[in-house]
PDB file of C-alpha atoms (C1' of nucleotides) in Angstrom:
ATOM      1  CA  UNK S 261      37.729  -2.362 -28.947  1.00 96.00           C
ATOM      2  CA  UNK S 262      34.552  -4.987 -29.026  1.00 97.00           C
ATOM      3  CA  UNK S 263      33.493  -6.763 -32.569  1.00 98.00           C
ATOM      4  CA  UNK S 264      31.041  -3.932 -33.440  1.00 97.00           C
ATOM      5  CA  UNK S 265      33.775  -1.246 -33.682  1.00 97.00           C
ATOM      6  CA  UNK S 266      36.457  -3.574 -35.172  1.00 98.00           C
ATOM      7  CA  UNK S 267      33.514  -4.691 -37.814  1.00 97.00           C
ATOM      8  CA  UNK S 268      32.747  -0.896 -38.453  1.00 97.00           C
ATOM      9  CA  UNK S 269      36.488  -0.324 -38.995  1.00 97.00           C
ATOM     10  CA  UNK S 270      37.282  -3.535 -41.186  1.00 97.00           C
ATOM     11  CA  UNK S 271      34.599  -3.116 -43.454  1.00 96.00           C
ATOM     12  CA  UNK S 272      33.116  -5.979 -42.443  1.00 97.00           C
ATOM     13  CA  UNK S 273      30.017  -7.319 -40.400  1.00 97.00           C
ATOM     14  CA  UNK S 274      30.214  -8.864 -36.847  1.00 97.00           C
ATOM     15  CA  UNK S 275      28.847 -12.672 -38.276  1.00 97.00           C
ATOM     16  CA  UNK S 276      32.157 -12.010 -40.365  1.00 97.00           C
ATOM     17  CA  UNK S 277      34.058 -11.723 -37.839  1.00 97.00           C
ATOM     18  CA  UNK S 278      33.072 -14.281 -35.930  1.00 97.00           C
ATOM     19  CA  UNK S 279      33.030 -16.668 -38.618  1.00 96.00           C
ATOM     20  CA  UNK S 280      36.933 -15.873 -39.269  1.00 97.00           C
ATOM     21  CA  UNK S 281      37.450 -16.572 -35.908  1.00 97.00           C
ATOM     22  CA  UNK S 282      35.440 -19.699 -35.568  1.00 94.00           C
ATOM     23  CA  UNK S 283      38.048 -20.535 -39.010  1.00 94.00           C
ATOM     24  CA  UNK S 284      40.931 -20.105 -37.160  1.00 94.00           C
ATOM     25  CA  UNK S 285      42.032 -16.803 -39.102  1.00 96.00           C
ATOM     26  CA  UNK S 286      42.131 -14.396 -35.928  1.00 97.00           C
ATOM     27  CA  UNK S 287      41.711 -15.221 -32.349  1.00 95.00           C
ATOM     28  CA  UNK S 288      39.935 -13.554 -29.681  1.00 93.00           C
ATOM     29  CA  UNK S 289      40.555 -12.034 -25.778  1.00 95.00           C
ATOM     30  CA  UNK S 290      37.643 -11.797 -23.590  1.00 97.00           C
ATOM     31  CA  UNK S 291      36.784  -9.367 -21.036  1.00 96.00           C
ATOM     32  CA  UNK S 292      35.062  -9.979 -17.749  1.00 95.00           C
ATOM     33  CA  UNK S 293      31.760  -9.728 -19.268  1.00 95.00           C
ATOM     34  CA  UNK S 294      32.803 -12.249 -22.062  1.00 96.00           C
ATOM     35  CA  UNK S 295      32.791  -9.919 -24.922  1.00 97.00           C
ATOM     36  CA  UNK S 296      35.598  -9.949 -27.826  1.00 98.00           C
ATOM     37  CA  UNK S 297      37.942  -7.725 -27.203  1.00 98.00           C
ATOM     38  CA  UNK S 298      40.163  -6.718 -30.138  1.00 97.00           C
ATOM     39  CA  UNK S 299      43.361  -4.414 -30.799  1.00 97.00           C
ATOM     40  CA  UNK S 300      44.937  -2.764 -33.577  1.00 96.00           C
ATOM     41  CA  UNK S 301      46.838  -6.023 -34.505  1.00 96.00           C
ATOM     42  CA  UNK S 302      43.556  -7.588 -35.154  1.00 97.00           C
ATOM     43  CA  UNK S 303      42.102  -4.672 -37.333  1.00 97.00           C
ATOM     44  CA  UNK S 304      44.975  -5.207 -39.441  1.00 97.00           C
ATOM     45  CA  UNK S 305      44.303  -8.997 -39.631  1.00 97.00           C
ATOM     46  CA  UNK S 306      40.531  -8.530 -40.333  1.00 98.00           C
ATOM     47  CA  UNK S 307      41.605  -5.600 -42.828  1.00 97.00           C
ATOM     48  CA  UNK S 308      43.935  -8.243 -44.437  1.00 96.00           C
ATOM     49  CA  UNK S 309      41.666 -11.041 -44.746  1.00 97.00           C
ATOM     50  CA  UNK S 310      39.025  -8.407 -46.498  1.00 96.00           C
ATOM     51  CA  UNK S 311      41.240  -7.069 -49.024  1.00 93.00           C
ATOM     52  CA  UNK S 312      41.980 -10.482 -50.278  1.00 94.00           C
ATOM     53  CA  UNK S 313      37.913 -11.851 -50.234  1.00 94.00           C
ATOM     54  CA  UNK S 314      37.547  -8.431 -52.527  1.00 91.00           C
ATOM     55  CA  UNK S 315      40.161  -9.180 -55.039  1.00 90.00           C
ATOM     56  CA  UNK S 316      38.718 -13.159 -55.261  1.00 89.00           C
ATOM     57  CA  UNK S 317      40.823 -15.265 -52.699  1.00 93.00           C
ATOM     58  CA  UNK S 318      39.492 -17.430 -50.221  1.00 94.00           C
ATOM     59  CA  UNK S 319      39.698 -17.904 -46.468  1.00 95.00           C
ATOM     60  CA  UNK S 320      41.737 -20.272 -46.923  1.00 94.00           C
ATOM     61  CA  UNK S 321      44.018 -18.629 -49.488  1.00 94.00           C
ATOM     62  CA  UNK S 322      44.008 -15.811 -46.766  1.00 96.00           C
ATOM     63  CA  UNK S 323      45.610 -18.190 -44.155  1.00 96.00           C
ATOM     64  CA  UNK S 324      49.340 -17.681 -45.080  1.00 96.00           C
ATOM     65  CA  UNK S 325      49.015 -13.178 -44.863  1.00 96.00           C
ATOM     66  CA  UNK S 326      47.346 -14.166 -41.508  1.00 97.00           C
ATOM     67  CA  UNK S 327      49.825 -16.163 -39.993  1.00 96.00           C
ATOM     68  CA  UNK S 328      52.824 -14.223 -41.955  1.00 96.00           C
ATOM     69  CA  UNK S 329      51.341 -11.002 -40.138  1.00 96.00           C
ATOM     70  CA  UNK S 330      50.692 -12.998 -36.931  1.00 95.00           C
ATOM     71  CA  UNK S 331      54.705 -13.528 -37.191  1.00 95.00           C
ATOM     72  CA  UNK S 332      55.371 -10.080 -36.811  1.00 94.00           C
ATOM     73  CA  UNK S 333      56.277  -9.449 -40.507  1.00 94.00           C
ATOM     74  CA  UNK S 334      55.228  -5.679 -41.596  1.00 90.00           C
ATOM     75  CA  UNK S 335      52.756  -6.825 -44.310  1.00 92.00           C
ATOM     76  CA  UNK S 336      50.918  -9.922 -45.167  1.00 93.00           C
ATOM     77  CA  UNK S 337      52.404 -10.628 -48.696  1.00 91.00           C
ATOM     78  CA  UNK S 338      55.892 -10.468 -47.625  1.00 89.00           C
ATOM     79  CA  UNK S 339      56.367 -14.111 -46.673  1.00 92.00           C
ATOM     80  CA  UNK S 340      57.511 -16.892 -49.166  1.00 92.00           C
ATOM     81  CA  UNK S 341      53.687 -18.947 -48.146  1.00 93.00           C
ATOM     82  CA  UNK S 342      52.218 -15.558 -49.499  1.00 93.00           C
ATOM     83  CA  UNK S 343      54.018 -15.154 -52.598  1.00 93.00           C
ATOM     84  CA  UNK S 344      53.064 -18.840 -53.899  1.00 92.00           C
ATOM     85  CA  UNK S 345      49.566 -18.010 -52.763  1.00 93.00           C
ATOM     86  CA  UNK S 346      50.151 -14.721 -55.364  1.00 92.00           C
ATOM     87  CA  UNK S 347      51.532 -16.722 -57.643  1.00 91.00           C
ATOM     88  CA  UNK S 348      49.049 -19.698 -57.593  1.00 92.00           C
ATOM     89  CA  UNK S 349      46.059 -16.694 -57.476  1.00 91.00           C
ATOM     90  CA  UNK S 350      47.513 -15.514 -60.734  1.00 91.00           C
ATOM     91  CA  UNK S 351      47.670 -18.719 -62.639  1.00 91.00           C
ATOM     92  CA  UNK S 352      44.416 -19.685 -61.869  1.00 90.00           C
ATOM     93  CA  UNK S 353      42.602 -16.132 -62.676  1.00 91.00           C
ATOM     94  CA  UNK S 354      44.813 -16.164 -66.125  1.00 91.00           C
ATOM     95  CA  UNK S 355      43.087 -19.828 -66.424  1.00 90.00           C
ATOM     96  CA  UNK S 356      39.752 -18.643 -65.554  1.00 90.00           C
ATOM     97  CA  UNK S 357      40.092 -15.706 -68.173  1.00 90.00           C
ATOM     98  CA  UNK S 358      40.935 -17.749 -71.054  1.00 90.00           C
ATOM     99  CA  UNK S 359      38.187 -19.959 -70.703  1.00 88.00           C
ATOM    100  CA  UNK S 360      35.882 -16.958 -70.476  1.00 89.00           C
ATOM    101  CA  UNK S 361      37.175 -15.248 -74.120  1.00 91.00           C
ATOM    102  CA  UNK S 362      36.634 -19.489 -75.041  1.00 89.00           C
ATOM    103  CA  UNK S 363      33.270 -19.046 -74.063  1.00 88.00           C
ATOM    104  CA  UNK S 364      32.666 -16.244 -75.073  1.00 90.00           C
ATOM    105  CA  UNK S 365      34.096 -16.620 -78.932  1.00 90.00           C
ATOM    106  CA  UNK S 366      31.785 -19.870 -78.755  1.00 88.00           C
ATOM    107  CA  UNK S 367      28.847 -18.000 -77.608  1.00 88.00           C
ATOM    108  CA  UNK S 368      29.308 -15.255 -80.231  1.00 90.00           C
ATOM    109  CA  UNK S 369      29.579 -18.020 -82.551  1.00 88.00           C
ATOM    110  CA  UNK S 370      26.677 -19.803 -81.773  1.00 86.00           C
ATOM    111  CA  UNK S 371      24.719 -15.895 -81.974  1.00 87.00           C
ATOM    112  CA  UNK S 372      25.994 -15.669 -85.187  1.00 87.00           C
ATOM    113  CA  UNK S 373      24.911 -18.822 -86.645  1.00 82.00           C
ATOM    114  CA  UNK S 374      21.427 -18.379 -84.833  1.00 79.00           C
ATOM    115  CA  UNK S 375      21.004 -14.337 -86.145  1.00 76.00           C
ATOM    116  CA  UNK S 376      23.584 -13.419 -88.918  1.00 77.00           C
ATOM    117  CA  UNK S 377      24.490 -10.114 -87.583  1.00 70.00           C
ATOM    118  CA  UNK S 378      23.763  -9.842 -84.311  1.00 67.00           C
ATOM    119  CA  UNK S 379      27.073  -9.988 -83.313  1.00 59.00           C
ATOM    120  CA  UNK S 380      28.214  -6.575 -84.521  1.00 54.00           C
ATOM    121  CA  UNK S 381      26.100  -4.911 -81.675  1.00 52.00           C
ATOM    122  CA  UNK S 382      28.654  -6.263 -79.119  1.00 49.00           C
ATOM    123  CA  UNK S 383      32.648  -5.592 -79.520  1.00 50.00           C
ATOM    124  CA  UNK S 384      35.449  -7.619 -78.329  1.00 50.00           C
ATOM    125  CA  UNK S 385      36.117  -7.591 -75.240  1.00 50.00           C
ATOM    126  CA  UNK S 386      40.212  -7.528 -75.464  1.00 48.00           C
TER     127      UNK S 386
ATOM    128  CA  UNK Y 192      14.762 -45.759 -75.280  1.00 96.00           C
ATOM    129  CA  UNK Y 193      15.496 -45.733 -71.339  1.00 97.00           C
ATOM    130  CA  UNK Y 194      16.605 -43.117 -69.446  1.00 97.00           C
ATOM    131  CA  UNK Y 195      20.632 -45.276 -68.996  1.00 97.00           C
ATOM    132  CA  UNK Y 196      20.970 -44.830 -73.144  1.00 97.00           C
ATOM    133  CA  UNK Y 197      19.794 -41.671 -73.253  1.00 97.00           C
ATOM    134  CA  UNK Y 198      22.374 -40.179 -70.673  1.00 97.00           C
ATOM    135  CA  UNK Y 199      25.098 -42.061 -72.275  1.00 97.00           C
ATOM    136  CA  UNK Y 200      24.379 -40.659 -75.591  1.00 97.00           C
ATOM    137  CA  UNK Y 201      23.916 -37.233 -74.122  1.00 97.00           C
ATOM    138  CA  UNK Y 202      26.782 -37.225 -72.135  1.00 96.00           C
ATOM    139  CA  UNK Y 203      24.806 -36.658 -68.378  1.00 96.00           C
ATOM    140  CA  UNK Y 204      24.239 -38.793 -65.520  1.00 96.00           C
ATOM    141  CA  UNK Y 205      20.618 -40.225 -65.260  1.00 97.00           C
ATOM    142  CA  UNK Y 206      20.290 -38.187 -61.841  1.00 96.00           C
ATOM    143  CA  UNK Y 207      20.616 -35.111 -64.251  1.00 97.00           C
ATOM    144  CA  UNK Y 208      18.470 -36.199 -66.657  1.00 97.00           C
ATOM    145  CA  UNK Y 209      15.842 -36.588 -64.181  1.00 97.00           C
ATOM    146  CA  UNK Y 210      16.533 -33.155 -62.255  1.00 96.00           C
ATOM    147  CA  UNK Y 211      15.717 -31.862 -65.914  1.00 97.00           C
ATOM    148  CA  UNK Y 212      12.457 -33.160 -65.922  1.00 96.00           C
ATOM    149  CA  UNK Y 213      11.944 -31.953 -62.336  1.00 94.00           C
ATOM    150  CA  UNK Y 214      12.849 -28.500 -63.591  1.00 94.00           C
ATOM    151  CA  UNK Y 215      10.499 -29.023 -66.811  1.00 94.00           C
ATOM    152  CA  UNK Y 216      13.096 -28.643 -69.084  1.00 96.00           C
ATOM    153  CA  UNK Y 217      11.821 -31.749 -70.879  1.00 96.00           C
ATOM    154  CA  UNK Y 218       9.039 -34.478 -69.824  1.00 95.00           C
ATOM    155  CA  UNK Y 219       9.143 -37.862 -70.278  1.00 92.00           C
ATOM    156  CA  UNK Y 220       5.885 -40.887 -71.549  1.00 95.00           C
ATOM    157  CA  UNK Y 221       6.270 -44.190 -69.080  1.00 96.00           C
ATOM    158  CA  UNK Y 222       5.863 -47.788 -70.349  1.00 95.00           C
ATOM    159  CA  UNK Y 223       3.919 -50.146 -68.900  1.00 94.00           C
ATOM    160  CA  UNK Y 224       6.588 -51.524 -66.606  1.00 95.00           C
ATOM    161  CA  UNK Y 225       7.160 -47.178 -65.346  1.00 95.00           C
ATOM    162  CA  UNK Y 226      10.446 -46.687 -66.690  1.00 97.00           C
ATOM    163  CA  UNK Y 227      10.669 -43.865 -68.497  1.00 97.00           C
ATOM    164  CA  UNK Y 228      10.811 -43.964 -72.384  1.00 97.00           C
ATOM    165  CA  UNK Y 229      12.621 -41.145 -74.769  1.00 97.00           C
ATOM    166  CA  UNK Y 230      12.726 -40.498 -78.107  1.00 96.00           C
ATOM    167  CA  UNK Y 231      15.485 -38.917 -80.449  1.00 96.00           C
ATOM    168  CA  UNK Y 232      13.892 -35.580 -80.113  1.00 96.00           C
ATOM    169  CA  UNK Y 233      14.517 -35.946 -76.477  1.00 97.00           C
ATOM    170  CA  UNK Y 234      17.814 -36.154 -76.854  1.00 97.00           C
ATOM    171  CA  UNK Y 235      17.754 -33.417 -78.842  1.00 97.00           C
ATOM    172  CA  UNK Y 236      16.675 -31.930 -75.920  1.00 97.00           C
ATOM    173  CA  UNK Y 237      19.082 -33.148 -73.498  1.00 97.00           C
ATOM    174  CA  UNK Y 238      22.450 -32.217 -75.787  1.00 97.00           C
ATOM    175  CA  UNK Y 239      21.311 -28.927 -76.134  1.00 96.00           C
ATOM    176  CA  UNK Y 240      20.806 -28.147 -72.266  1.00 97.00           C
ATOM    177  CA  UNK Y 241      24.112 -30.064 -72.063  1.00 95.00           C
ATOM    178  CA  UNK Y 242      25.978 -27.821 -74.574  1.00 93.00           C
ATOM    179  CA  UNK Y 243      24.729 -24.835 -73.188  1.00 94.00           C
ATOM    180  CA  UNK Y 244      25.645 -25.695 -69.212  1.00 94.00           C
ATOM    181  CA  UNK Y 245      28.855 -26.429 -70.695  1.00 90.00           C
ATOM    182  CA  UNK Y 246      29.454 -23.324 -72.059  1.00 89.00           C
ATOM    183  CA  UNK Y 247      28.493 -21.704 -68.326  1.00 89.00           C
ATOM    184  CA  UNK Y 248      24.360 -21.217 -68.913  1.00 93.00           C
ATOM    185  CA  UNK Y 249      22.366 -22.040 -65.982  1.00 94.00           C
ATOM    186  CA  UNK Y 250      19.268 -24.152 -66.441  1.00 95.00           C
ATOM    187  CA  UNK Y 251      16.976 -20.895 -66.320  1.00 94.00           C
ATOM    188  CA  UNK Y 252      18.975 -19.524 -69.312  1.00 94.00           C
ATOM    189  CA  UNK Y 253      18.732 -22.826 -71.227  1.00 96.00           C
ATOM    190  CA  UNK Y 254      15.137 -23.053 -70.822  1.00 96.00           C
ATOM    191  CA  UNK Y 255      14.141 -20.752 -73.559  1.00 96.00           C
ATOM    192  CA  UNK Y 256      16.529 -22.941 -76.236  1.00 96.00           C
ATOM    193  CA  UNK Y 257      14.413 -25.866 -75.099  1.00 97.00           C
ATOM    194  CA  UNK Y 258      11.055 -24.220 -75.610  1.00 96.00           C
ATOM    195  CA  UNK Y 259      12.774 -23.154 -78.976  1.00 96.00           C
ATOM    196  CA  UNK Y 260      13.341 -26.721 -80.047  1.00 95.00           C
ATOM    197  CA  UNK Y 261      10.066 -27.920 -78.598  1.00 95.00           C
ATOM    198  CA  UNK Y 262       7.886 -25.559 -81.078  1.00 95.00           C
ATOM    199  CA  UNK Y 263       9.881 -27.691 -84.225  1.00 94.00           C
ATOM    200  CA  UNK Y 264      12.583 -24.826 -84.706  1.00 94.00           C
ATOM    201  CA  UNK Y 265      15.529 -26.523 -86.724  1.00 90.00           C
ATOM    202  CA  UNK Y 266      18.173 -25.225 -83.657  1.00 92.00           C
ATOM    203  CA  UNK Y 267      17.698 -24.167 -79.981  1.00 93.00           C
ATOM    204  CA  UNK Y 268      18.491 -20.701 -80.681  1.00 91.00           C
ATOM    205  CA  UNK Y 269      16.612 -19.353 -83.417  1.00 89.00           C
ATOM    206  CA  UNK Y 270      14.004 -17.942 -81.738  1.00 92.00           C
ATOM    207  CA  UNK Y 271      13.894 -14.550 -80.512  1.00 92.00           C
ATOM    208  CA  UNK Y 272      14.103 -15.632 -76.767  1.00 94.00           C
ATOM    209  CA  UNK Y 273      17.018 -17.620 -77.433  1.00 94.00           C
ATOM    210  CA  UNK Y 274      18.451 -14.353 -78.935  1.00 93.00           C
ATOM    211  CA  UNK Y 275      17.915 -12.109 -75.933  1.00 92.00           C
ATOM    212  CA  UNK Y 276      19.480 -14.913 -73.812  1.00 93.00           C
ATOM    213  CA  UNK Y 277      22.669 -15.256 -76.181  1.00 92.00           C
ATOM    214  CA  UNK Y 278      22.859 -11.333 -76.132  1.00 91.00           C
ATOM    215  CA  UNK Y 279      22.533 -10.718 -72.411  1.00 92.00           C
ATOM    216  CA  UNK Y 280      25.110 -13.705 -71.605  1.00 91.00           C
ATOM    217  CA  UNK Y 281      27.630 -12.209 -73.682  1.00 91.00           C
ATOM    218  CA  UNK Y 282      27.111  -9.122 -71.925  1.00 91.00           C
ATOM    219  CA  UNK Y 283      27.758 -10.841 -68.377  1.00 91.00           C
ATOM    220  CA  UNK Y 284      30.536 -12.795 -70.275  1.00 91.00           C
ATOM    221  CA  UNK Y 285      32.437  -9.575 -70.964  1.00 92.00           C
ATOM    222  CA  UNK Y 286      31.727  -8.130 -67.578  1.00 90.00           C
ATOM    223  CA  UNK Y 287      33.358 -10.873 -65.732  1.00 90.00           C
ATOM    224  CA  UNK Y 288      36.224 -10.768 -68.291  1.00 91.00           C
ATOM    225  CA  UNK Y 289      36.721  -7.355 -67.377  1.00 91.00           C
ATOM    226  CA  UNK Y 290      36.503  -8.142 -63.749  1.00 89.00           C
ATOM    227  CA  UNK Y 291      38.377 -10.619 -64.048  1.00 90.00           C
ATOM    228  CA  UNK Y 292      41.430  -8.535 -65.448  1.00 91.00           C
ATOM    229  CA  UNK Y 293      41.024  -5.629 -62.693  1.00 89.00           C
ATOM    230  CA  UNK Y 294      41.807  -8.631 -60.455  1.00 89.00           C
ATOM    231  CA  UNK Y 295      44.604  -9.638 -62.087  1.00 91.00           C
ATOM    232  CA  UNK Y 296      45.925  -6.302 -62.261  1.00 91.00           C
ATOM    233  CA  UNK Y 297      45.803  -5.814 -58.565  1.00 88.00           C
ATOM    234  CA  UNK Y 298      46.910  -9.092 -57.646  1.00 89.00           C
ATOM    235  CA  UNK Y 299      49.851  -8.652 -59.845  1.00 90.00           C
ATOM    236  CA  UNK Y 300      50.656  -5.466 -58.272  1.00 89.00           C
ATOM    237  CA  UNK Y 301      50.347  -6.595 -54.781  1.00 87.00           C
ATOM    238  CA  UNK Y 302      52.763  -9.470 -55.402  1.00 87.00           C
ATOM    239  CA  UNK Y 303      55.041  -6.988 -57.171  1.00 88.00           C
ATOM    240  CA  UNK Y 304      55.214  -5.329 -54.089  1.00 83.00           C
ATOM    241  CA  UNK Y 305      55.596  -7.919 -52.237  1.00 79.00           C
ATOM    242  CA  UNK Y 306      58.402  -9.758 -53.765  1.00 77.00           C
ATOM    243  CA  UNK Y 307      59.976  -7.409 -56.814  1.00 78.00           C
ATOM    244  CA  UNK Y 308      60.862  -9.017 -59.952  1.00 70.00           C
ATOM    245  CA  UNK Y 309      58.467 -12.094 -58.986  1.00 67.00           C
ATOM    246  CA  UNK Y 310      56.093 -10.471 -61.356  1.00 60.00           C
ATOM    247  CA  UNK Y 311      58.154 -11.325 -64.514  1.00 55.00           C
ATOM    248  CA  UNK Y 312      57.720 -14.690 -64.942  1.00 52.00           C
ATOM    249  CA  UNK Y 313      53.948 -14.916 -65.924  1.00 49.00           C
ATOM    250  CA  UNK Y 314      53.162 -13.166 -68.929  1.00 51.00           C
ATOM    251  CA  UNK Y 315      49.904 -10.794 -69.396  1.00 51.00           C
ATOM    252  CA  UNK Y 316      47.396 -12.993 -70.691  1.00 50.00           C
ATOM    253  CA  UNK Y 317      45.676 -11.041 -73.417  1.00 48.00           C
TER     254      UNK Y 317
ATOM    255  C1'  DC K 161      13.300   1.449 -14.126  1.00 75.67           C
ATOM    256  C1'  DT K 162      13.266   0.897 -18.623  1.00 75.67           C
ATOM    257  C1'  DT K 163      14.461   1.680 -23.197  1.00 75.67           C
ATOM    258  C1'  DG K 164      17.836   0.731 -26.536  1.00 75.67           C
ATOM    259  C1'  DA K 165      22.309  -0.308 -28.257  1.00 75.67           C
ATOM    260  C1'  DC K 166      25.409  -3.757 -27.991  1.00 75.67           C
ATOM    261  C1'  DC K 167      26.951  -8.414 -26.970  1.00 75.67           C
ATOM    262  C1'  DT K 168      26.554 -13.902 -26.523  1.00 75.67           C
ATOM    263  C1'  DT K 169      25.783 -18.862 -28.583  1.00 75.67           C
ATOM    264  C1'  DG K 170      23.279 -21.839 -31.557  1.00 75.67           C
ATOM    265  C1'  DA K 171      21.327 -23.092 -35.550  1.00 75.67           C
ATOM    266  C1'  DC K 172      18.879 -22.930 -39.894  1.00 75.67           C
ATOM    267  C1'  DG K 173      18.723 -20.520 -44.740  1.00 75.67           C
ATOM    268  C1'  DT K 174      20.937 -19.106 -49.061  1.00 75.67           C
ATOM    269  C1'  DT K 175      22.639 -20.595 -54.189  1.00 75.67           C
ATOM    270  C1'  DG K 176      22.690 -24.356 -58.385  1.00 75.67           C
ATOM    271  C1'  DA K 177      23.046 -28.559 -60.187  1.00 75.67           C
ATOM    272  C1'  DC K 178      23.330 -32.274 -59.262  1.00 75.67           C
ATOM    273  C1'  DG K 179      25.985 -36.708 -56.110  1.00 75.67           C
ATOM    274  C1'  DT K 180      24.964 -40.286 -53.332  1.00 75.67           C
ATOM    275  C1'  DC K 181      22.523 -43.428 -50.584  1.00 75.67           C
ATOM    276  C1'  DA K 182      18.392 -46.116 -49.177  1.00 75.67           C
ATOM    277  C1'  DA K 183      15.106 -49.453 -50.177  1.00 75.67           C
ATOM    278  C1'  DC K 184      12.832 -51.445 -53.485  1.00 75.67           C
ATOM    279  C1'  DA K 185      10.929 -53.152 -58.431  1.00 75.67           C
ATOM    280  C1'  DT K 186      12.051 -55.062 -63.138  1.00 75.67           C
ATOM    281  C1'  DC K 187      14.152 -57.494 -66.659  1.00 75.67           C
ATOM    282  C1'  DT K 188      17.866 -60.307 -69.028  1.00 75.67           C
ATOM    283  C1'  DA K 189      21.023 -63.922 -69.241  1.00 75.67           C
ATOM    284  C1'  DC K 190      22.839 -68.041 -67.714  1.00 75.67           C
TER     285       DC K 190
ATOM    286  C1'  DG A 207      16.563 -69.335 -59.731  1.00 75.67           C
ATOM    287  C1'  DT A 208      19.672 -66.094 -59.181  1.00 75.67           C
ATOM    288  C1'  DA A 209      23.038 -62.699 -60.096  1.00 75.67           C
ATOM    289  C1'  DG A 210      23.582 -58.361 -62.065  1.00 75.67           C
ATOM    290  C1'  DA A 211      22.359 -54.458 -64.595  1.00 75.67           C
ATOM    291  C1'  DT A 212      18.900 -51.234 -64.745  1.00 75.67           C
ATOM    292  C1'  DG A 213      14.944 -48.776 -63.313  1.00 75.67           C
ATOM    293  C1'  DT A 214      11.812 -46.200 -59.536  1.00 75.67           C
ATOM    294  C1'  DT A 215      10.923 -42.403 -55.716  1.00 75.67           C
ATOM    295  C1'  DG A 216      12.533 -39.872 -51.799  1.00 75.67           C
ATOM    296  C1'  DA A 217      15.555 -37.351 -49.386  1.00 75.67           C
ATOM    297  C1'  DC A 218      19.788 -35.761 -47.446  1.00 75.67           C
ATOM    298  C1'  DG A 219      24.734 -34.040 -48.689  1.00 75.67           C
ATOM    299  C1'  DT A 220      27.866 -30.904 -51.185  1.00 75.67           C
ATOM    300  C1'  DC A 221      30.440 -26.174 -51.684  1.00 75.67           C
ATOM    301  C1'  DA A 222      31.638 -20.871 -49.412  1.00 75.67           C
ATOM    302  C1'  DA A 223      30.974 -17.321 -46.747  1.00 75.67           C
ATOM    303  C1'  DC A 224      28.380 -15.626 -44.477  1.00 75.67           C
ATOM    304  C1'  DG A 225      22.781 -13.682 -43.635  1.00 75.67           C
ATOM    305  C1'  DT A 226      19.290 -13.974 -40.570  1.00 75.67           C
ATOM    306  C1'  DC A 227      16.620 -15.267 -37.033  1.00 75.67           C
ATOM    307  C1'  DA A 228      15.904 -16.866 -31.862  1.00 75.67           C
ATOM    308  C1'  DA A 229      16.401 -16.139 -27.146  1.00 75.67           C
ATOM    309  C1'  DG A 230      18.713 -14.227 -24.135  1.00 75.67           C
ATOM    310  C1'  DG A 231      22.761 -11.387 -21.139  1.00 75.67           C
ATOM    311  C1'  DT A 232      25.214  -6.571 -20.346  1.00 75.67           C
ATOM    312  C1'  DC A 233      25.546  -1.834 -19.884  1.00 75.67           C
ATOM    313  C1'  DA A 234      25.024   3.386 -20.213  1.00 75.67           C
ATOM    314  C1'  DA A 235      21.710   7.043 -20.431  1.00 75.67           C
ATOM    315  C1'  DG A 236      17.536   9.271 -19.195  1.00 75.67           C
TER     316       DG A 236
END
DNA sequence: CTTGACCTTGACGTTGACGTCAACATCTAC
DNA sequence: GTAGATGTTGACGTCAACGTCAAGGTCAAG
């Protein structure tokens, strides 16, 4: 299949596909007329790579799915790279959302302090 | 004083200080010599914009805090404008908290498929 | 033959809040 | 007088993941 079809498939557009190839994240054949030409192996890796950007990783956190796909292994997570990747992904959104309820305890303070009462309108988020 | 004091005292680098008075979040009188001069109710100014980026308000949002200050209110946020802005960011507070924790939920079930029993060693952060 | 859908590479635009450098002026202290 | 700290404006660089042109080549259908 050419980049249009394997775009429609992945969810993705074409500029996104070319930009994970121009990454290093997939790889591309080219027939006689120099299009990209694509098989079901690469649908998988584009499909990989999007399901990742959606839950918050990066192309670069993406890298070790790729290649552990790339080695032939059934899914993307199942490699030891992945699994600190998971691990890493999860300390650092647990991070993230603790310094949100911070932020957002200091911000509800701040309303308070500025319009006694303003803060019932809004509930805790926990 | 110049604009090297007032940064210390504020906490900000002079480059920030002056991207603040490129965004007309404050202004600033020149002596004769055209360094800029500042007062205490400048940095006034300057701690509040500083407080507020630090708590994850953009410039746009701190704007109306400044404007608050700048008519002789007592605090940055009690003014009505300041209010809305306080209300609405807790609002996108709690929506990215509750993001967020989708994400973690789905990244902690992905590893758990991945790797079984991986999933026990970081606890659920609410 | 020509429209139109699809493809190519290359390259600039987007977003916010500055960092960093250039090239120069000013002032203080010794 | 000179070194060093400090100030000035101007302007490009940073970060991610593409979006969006520009200017063209390829191919099937009518």
């Amino acid at each position: 299949m050419r980049i249009g079809e394997l775009a429609r498939l992945a969810g993705v557009s074409t500029r996104a596909v070319r930009y994970y190839e121009q990454q290093g994240l997939i790889s591309s054949r080219r027939s006689a007329n120099g299009y990209r030409e694509y098989d079901e192996a690469d649908l998988r890796l584009v499909t990989e790579i999007r399901s990742l950007v959606t839950v918050g990783f990066t192309l670069r956190d993406a890298r070790p799915f790729v290649e552990c796909l790339r080695a032939g292994h059934e899914t993307g997570g199942s490699c030891p790279e992945s699994v600190a990747v998971y691990r890493r992904k999860l300390g650092e959104i647990d991070e993230q959302i603790r310094a949100l309820l911070d932020r957002r305890a200091e911000v509800a303070a701040q309303l308070a302090e500025a319009c006694p009462g303003c803060t019932l309108t809004r509930e805790d988020p926990r």
